[in-house]
Short mmCIF file of C-alpha atoms in Angstrom, two decimals:
data_model
loop_
_atom_site.label_atom_id
_atom_site.label_comp_id
_atom_site.label_asym_id
_atom_site.label_seq_id
_atom_site.Cartn_x
_atom_site.Cartn_y
_atom_site.Cartn_z
CA MET A 1 86.48 -64.83 55.51
CA ARG A 2 86.84 -64.68 51.72
CA ILE A 3 88.93 -67.18 50.34
CA TYR A 4 89.73 -67.14 46.81
CA PHE A 5 91.46 -70.47 45.16
CA CYS A 6 93.47 -68.88 42.54
CA ARG A 7 92.15 -70.95 39.85
CA GLU A 8 88.57 -71.40 38.28
CA GLY A 9 87.54 -75.12 37.79
CA LEU A 10 87.95 -76.28 41.16
CA THR A 11 84.44 -76.92 41.71
CA SER A 12 84.96 -80.15 43.66
CA LEU A 13 87.82 -78.67 45.70
CA MET A 14 85.62 -75.83 46.50
CA ASN A 15 82.72 -77.51 48.18
CA ILE A 16 84.75 -79.89 50.19
CA LEU A 17 85.91 -76.95 51.61
CA GLN A 18 82.97 -74.82 52.23
CA ARG A 19 81.61 -77.92 54.36
CA GLU A 20 84.20 -77.56 56.23
CA LEU A 21 83.94 -73.45 56.60
CA PRO A 22 79.49 -73.20 56.35
CA ASP A 23 80.09 -69.69 57.23
CA ASP A 24 82.74 -68.11 55.03
CA GLU A 25 82.59 -67.38 51.59
CA VAL A 26 84.38 -69.88 48.94
CA LEU A 27 85.51 -67.84 45.98
CA ALA A 28 87.71 -68.39 43.01
CA CYS A 29 89.37 -66.01 40.55
CA ALA A 30 91.55 -66.60 37.29
CA PRO A 31 94.92 -66.99 37.92
CA ASN A 32 95.49 -63.51 35.48
CA GLN A 33 93.12 -61.96 38.39
CA VAL A 34 94.77 -62.61 41.37
CA VAL A 35 95.86 -59.22 42.19
CA GLU A 36 93.21 -57.08 41.53
CA THR A 37 91.38 -60.11 43.29
CA ALA A 38 93.74 -59.79 46.77
CA PRO A 39 92.20 -56.43 48.22
CA ASN A 40 88.71 -58.34 48.39
CA ALA A 41 90.41 -61.42 49.75
CA ASP A 42 90.84 -62.50 53.61
CA VAL A 43 92.74 -65.85 52.16
CA LEU A 44 94.38 -66.71 49.27
CA ILE A 45 94.83 -70.12 48.15
CA PRO A 46 97.40 -70.29 45.19
CA THR A 47 96.92 -74.21 44.11
CA VAL A 48 99.14 -73.85 41.13
CA SER A 49 99.15 -70.26 40.32
CA PRO A 50 101.38 -67.42 41.02
CA ILE A 51 100.91 -65.02 44.12
CA PRO A 52 103.12 -61.87 42.80
CA ALA A 53 104.47 -58.98 45.13
CA ALA A 54 101.57 -56.88 43.87
CA ALA A 55 99.12 -59.20 45.43
CA PHE A 56 100.32 -57.93 49.15
CA ASP A 57 99.48 -54.16 48.68
CA SER A 58 96.25 -55.17 49.83
CA THR A 59 96.06 -54.75 53.68
CA ARG A 60 93.19 -57.45 53.57
CA VAL A 61 95.08 -60.55 52.86
CA ARG A 62 95.93 -62.45 56.15
CA LEU A 63 96.77 -66.12 55.05
CA VAL A 64 98.11 -67.74 51.79
CA GLN A 65 97.38 -71.33 51.98
CA HIS A 66 98.90 -73.49 50.31
CA TYR A 67 96.59 -76.65 49.12
CA ALA A 68 99.80 -78.84 48.90
CA ALA A 69 103.21 -79.13 50.35
CA GLU A 70 104.83 -76.99 47.64
CA LEU A 71 104.76 -73.06 47.49
CA TYR A 72 107.07 -72.20 44.99
CA SER A 73 104.34 -69.77 43.17
CA VAL A 74 104.44 -67.22 46.33
CA ASP A 75 106.82 -64.53 46.73
CA ILE A 76 107.21 -65.46 50.35
CA PRO A 77 109.57 -62.24 50.96
CA ALA A 78 106.67 -59.61 49.68
CA ALA A 79 104.40 -61.65 51.75
CA THR A 80 106.70 -61.58 54.95
CA ARG A 81 107.19 -57.55 54.28
CA ALA A 82 103.28 -57.17 54.27
CA GLY A 83 102.83 -59.06 57.50
CA VAL A 84 100.56 -61.70 55.27
CA TYR A 85 101.49 -65.58 57.08
CA VAL A 86 102.20 -68.13 54.16
CA ALA A 87 101.59 -72.01 55.06
CA ASN A 88 101.40 -75.42 53.26
CA VAL A 89 99.91 -78.68 53.94
CA PRO A 90 102.59 -81.41 54.05
CA SER A 91 101.65 -84.60 52.15
CA ALA A 92 101.89 -86.75 54.85
CA GLY A 93 98.92 -87.53 57.07
CA THR A 94 96.25 -85.94 55.23
CA GLY A 95 95.94 -88.80 52.46
CA ASN A 96 97.34 -87.03 49.35
CA ALA A 97 100.83 -88.77 49.73
CA GLU A 98 99.52 -92.21 50.19
CA SER A 99 96.67 -91.36 47.09
CA VAL A 100 99.84 -89.91 45.12
CA ALA A 101 101.88 -93.40 45.96
CA GLU A 102 98.76 -95.40 44.52
CA LEU A 103 99.01 -93.76 41.07
CA SER A 104 102.59 -94.10 41.12
CA LEU A 105 101.74 -97.61 40.99
CA LEU A 106 99.46 -97.60 38.09
CA PHE A 107 101.52 -95.62 35.96
CA MET A 108 104.20 -99.04 37.34
CA LEU A 109 101.64 -101.17 36.39
CA THR A 110 100.78 -99.84 33.24
CA LEU A 111 104.18 -99.37 31.85
CA ALA A 112 105.26 -103.03 32.67
CA ARG A 113 101.98 -104.36 31.10
CA LYS A 114 101.70 -102.56 27.96
CA TYR A 115 98.51 -101.31 28.96
CA PRO A 116 98.06 -99.65 25.48
CA GLN A 117 98.50 -102.26 23.44
CA THR A 118 96.32 -104.72 25.20
CA GLN A 119 93.61 -102.52 24.48
CA GLU A 120 94.86 -103.01 20.70
CA SER A 121 95.38 -106.82 20.95
CA LEU A 122 91.50 -106.31 22.43
CA GLN A 123 90.42 -104.76 19.25
CA GLN A 124 92.52 -107.50 16.90
CA ARG A 125 91.14 -110.44 19.28
CA LYS A 126 94.25 -111.39 19.81
CA LEU A 127 94.88 -113.43 23.31
CA GLY A 128 98.14 -113.68 25.39
CA ALA A 129 99.97 -110.72 23.62
CA PRO A 130 101.76 -108.84 24.76
CA MET A 131 104.11 -110.32 27.32
CA GLY A 132 104.71 -107.40 30.24
CA GLN A 133 106.92 -107.20 32.74
CA ALA A 134 106.48 -108.24 36.38
CA LEU A 135 107.48 -106.29 39.19
CA LYS A 136 108.96 -108.82 41.42
CA GLY A 137 112.74 -108.66 41.39
CA ARG A 138 112.90 -105.39 39.85
CA THR A 139 114.46 -102.48 40.86
CA ALA A 140 112.89 -99.16 42.02
CA ALA A 141 114.16 -95.88 42.69
CA ILE A 142 112.47 -93.46 44.21
CA ILE A 143 113.97 -89.39 43.99
CA GLY A 144 112.95 -87.59 46.79
CA PHE A 145 111.81 -89.40 50.06
CA GLY A 146 109.33 -87.44 51.64
CA GLY A 147 105.55 -88.25 52.37
CA ILE A 148 104.99 -89.62 48.66
CA GLY A 149 108.30 -91.40 48.32
CA GLN A 150 108.22 -93.14 51.85
CA GLU A 151 104.33 -94.23 50.87
CA LEU A 152 105.91 -95.45 47.55
CA ALA A 153 107.90 -97.56 49.61
CA LYS A 154 105.66 -99.25 51.86
CA ARG A 155 103.86 -100.36 48.62
CA LEU A 156 106.32 -101.38 46.35
CA ALA A 157 107.64 -103.75 49.59
CA GLY A 158 104.68 -106.00 48.40
CA PHE A 159 105.50 -106.29 45.22
CA GLU A 160 109.18 -107.78 46.37
CA MET A 161 110.84 -105.20 44.56
CA THR A 162 114.40 -103.77 45.18
CA VAL A 163 113.67 -99.97 46.60
CA LEU A 164 116.55 -97.64 46.28
CA ALA A 165 116.10 -94.10 47.71
CA VAL A 166 118.12 -90.51 47.38
CA SER A 167 116.69 -87.58 49.09
CA ARG A 168 118.50 -84.54 49.49
CA ARG A 169 119.96 -85.15 52.97
CA GLY A 170 120.14 -88.85 53.35
CA PRO A 171 118.56 -91.07 55.21
CA LYS A 172 117.38 -89.70 59.08
CA ALA A 173 115.68 -91.72 61.96
CA GLY A 174 112.02 -93.08 61.77
CA ASP A 175 112.79 -93.01 57.67
CA VAL A 176 110.78 -96.33 55.76
CA ALA A 177 113.13 -98.72 55.67
CA VAL A 178 114.26 -99.53 52.48
CA ASP A 179 117.48 -101.57 50.27
CA PHE A 180 119.32 -98.20 50.05
CA HIS A 181 118.82 -94.53 51.07
CA GLY A 182 121.19 -91.72 49.45
CA ALA A 183 122.11 -88.40 49.63
CA ALA A 184 121.61 -86.49 46.46
CA ASP A 185 125.57 -87.19 45.61
CA THR A 186 124.62 -91.07 45.06
CA LEU A 187 121.62 -89.81 42.42
CA HIS A 188 123.93 -90.83 39.13
CA THR A 189 124.93 -94.19 40.41
CA VAL A 190 121.56 -95.14 41.87
CA LEU A 191 120.05 -94.24 38.53
CA ARG A 192 122.15 -96.55 36.55
CA GLN A 193 120.74 -99.62 38.37
CA ALA A 194 116.84 -98.69 38.60
CA ASP A 195 114.15 -100.25 36.20
CA PHE A 196 111.43 -97.64 37.37
CA VAL A 197 112.47 -94.28 38.36
CA ILE A 198 109.81 -92.38 40.77
CA VAL A 199 110.44 -89.27 40.75
CA ALA A 200 108.87 -87.14 43.97
CA PRO A 201 110.48 -84.29 45.79
CA PRO A 202 109.25 -80.91 45.97
CA LEU A 203 109.85 -77.96 43.22
CA ASN A 204 112.73 -75.61 44.64
CA ASP A 205 115.81 -74.15 43.25
CA ASP A 206 118.09 -77.37 43.90
CA THR A 207 115.59 -80.12 42.28
CA ARG A 208 114.66 -77.80 39.45
CA SER A 209 115.37 -79.78 36.10
CA LEU A 210 116.86 -82.26 38.85
CA ILE A 211 117.04 -85.36 35.87
CA GLY A 212 118.11 -84.00 32.55
CA GLN A 213 120.31 -85.29 30.08
CA ALA A 214 123.48 -86.54 32.29
CA GLU A 215 120.62 -88.02 34.61
CA PHE A 216 119.11 -89.92 31.36
CA ALA A 217 122.53 -90.95 30.14
CA CYS A 218 122.89 -93.22 33.03
CA MET A 219 119.57 -94.49 33.18
CA LYS A 220 118.97 -98.20 31.39
CA PRO A 221 117.37 -98.42 27.90
CA ASN A 222 114.86 -100.29 29.25
CA ALA A 223 114.00 -98.61 32.47
CA PHE A 224 110.63 -96.31 32.76
CA LEU A 225 110.83 -92.94 34.30
CA ILE A 226 107.44 -91.36 36.82
CA ASN A 227 106.86 -88.13 37.53
CA VAL A 228 104.33 -87.29 39.95
CA ALA A 229 106.20 -84.31 41.59
CA ARG A 230 106.11 -80.99 39.37
CA GLY A 231 106.45 -81.11 35.93
CA PRO A 232 109.79 -79.00 35.89
CA VAL A 233 111.36 -80.91 38.33
CA VAL A 234 112.36 -83.05 34.65
CA ASP A 235 113.46 -81.28 32.17
CA TYR A 236 111.12 -81.26 29.31
CA ASP A 237 113.94 -80.90 26.50
CA ALA A 238 115.99 -84.06 28.05
CA LEU A 239 113.03 -86.47 28.07
CA LEU A 240 111.73 -85.58 24.77
CA ALA A 241 115.01 -86.46 23.16
CA ALA A 242 115.50 -89.65 25.59
CA LEU A 243 112.59 -90.91 24.17
CA LYS A 244 113.34 -90.04 20.74
CA ASP A 245 116.60 -91.81 21.09
CA GLY A 246 115.19 -94.68 23.09
CA ARG A 247 117.26 -93.69 25.87
CA ILE A 248 114.48 -94.78 27.93
CA ALA A 249 111.54 -97.32 27.27
CA GLY A 250 108.49 -94.99 28.43
CA ALA A 251 107.38 -92.52 31.29
CA GLY A 252 104.39 -92.00 33.37
CA LEU A 253 103.59 -87.94 33.97
CA ASP A 254 100.88 -87.04 36.61
CA VAL A 255 102.44 -83.45 36.32
CA PHE A 256 103.57 -81.15 33.41
CA TRP A 257 105.49 -78.21 32.45
CA GLN A 258 102.77 -75.63 31.73
CA GLU A 259 99.12 -76.92 33.17
CA PRO A 260 96.71 -77.43 31.55
CA PHE A 261 98.97 -79.22 28.67
CA ASP A 262 98.59 -79.30 25.20
CA PRO A 263 97.08 -82.95 24.18
CA ALA A 264 98.94 -81.97 21.06
CA ASP A 265 102.27 -82.21 22.42
CA PRO A 266 105.31 -84.01 20.39
CA ILE A 267 106.29 -86.03 23.65
CA PHE A 268 102.67 -87.53 23.39
CA SER A 269 104.04 -89.21 19.74
CA TYR A 270 106.35 -91.65 22.29
CA ASN A 271 105.45 -94.67 24.97
CA VAL A 272 103.75 -91.78 27.56
CA ILE A 273 101.10 -92.75 29.59
CA ALA A 274 99.63 -89.47 31.40
CA THR A 275 96.80 -87.87 33.62
CA PRO A 276 95.54 -84.43 34.15
CA HIS A 277 97.42 -83.72 37.61
CA ILE A 278 95.20 -86.22 39.32
CA GLY A 279 97.59 -87.69 41.97
CA GLY A 280 95.88 -86.29 44.87
CA ALA A 281 92.47 -85.66 43.37
CA THR A 282 90.97 -88.61 46.22
CA ASP A 283 88.25 -88.56 48.28
CA LEU A 284 90.73 -89.15 51.38
CA SER A 285 92.80 -86.80 50.28
CA LEU A 286 90.91 -84.34 48.66
CA GLN A 287 88.97 -84.22 52.37
CA GLY A 288 92.21 -84.76 54.87
CA ILE A 289 93.36 -82.03 53.00
CA ALA A 290 90.57 -79.74 53.46
CA LYS A 291 90.33 -80.36 56.89
CA LYS A 292 93.96 -78.80 57.47
CA VAL A 293 93.04 -75.66 55.23
CA ALA A 294 89.99 -75.35 57.37
CA GLU A 295 92.44 -75.45 61.01
CA ASN A 296 94.58 -73.04 59.43
CA ILE A 297 92.15 -70.62 58.43
CA ASN A 298 90.38 -70.94 61.88
CA ARG A 299 93.69 -70.53 63.74
CA VAL A 300 94.45 -67.19 61.76
CA ARG A 301 90.44 -66.06 62.47
CA ARG A 302 91.33 -66.56 65.84
CA GLY A 303 94.58 -64.69 65.92
CA GLU A 304 96.82 -67.89 66.09
CA VAL A 305 99.84 -68.78 64.06
CA PRO A 306 98.79 -71.15 61.68
CA VAL A 307 100.39 -74.73 61.03
CA ASN A 308 102.98 -75.40 58.77
CA CYS A 309 103.74 -71.42 58.20
CA VAL A 310 107.12 -71.01 56.50
CA ASN A 311 107.73 -67.33 57.83
CA ALA A 312 106.02 -67.27 61.12
CA GLY A 313 108.93 -66.11 62.96
CA ALA A 314 109.53 -63.06 60.74
CA VAL A 315 105.56 -62.05 60.30
CA LYS A 316 104.92 -59.02 62.27
CA LYS A 317 101.64 -58.62 64.15
#
């Protein structure tokens, strides 16, 4: 099969997947070349690139396989009409959720212990400064309690923090135990209590701009916001205003509104720690995801329905 990553520069991902599928071709195209590439592809891997309806004019594409949980960039109705399976890889069980949870902890510790200022103190030969905050005894609010949120909750328990969670429907059997878990209507109540707000839901119509002006107005002025979900889950203008006006103390961002993001953006004038969308970029995560992706490609090769297929019942074969 010919498998195209719909973004260039992902050499490490391509190499790992190629090792899982040694007899297939693993290639790449630019996001603006997806439509013209589709007639030569059996499998399209969108990463964060749009897969529009025109990509399904080709009769060759058999599978759109995401390398993550979200599928917001894929025209699923058009794929379904064309008889193309669309599948994702859940964050839990691949090492991805664990890796993103670990990065969330990095942001929390970096902001709490004022890491950028510590580097200034080193250069100035200052000892014992700046004074940071301990995580013990603080309150963390996890917004979105899927794989990432639950892995983070497990880790925060070891820091002796109070952990509050908000998910669309509230708690269900088998969820990791936390101090409070409420449905979407508890969001503002939870935000008022939190010292750290970690945003980790999937991006969809319900969660786009989930954290906006009204939500920042609920937060403590000494609270930190951490986004490891997708950029648009947080309203950019509202975040910028909250940082500028001191309505929150700072932010940790691994995801952005456009990617790659402009390093000269005004948001970096404030107390913002950022990484270039590396939450799942670990050896554990990338290998685990590659195995799941390869499994689905092999299933389609054998004429089987892929795992975690979002349109399995509607695709006519």
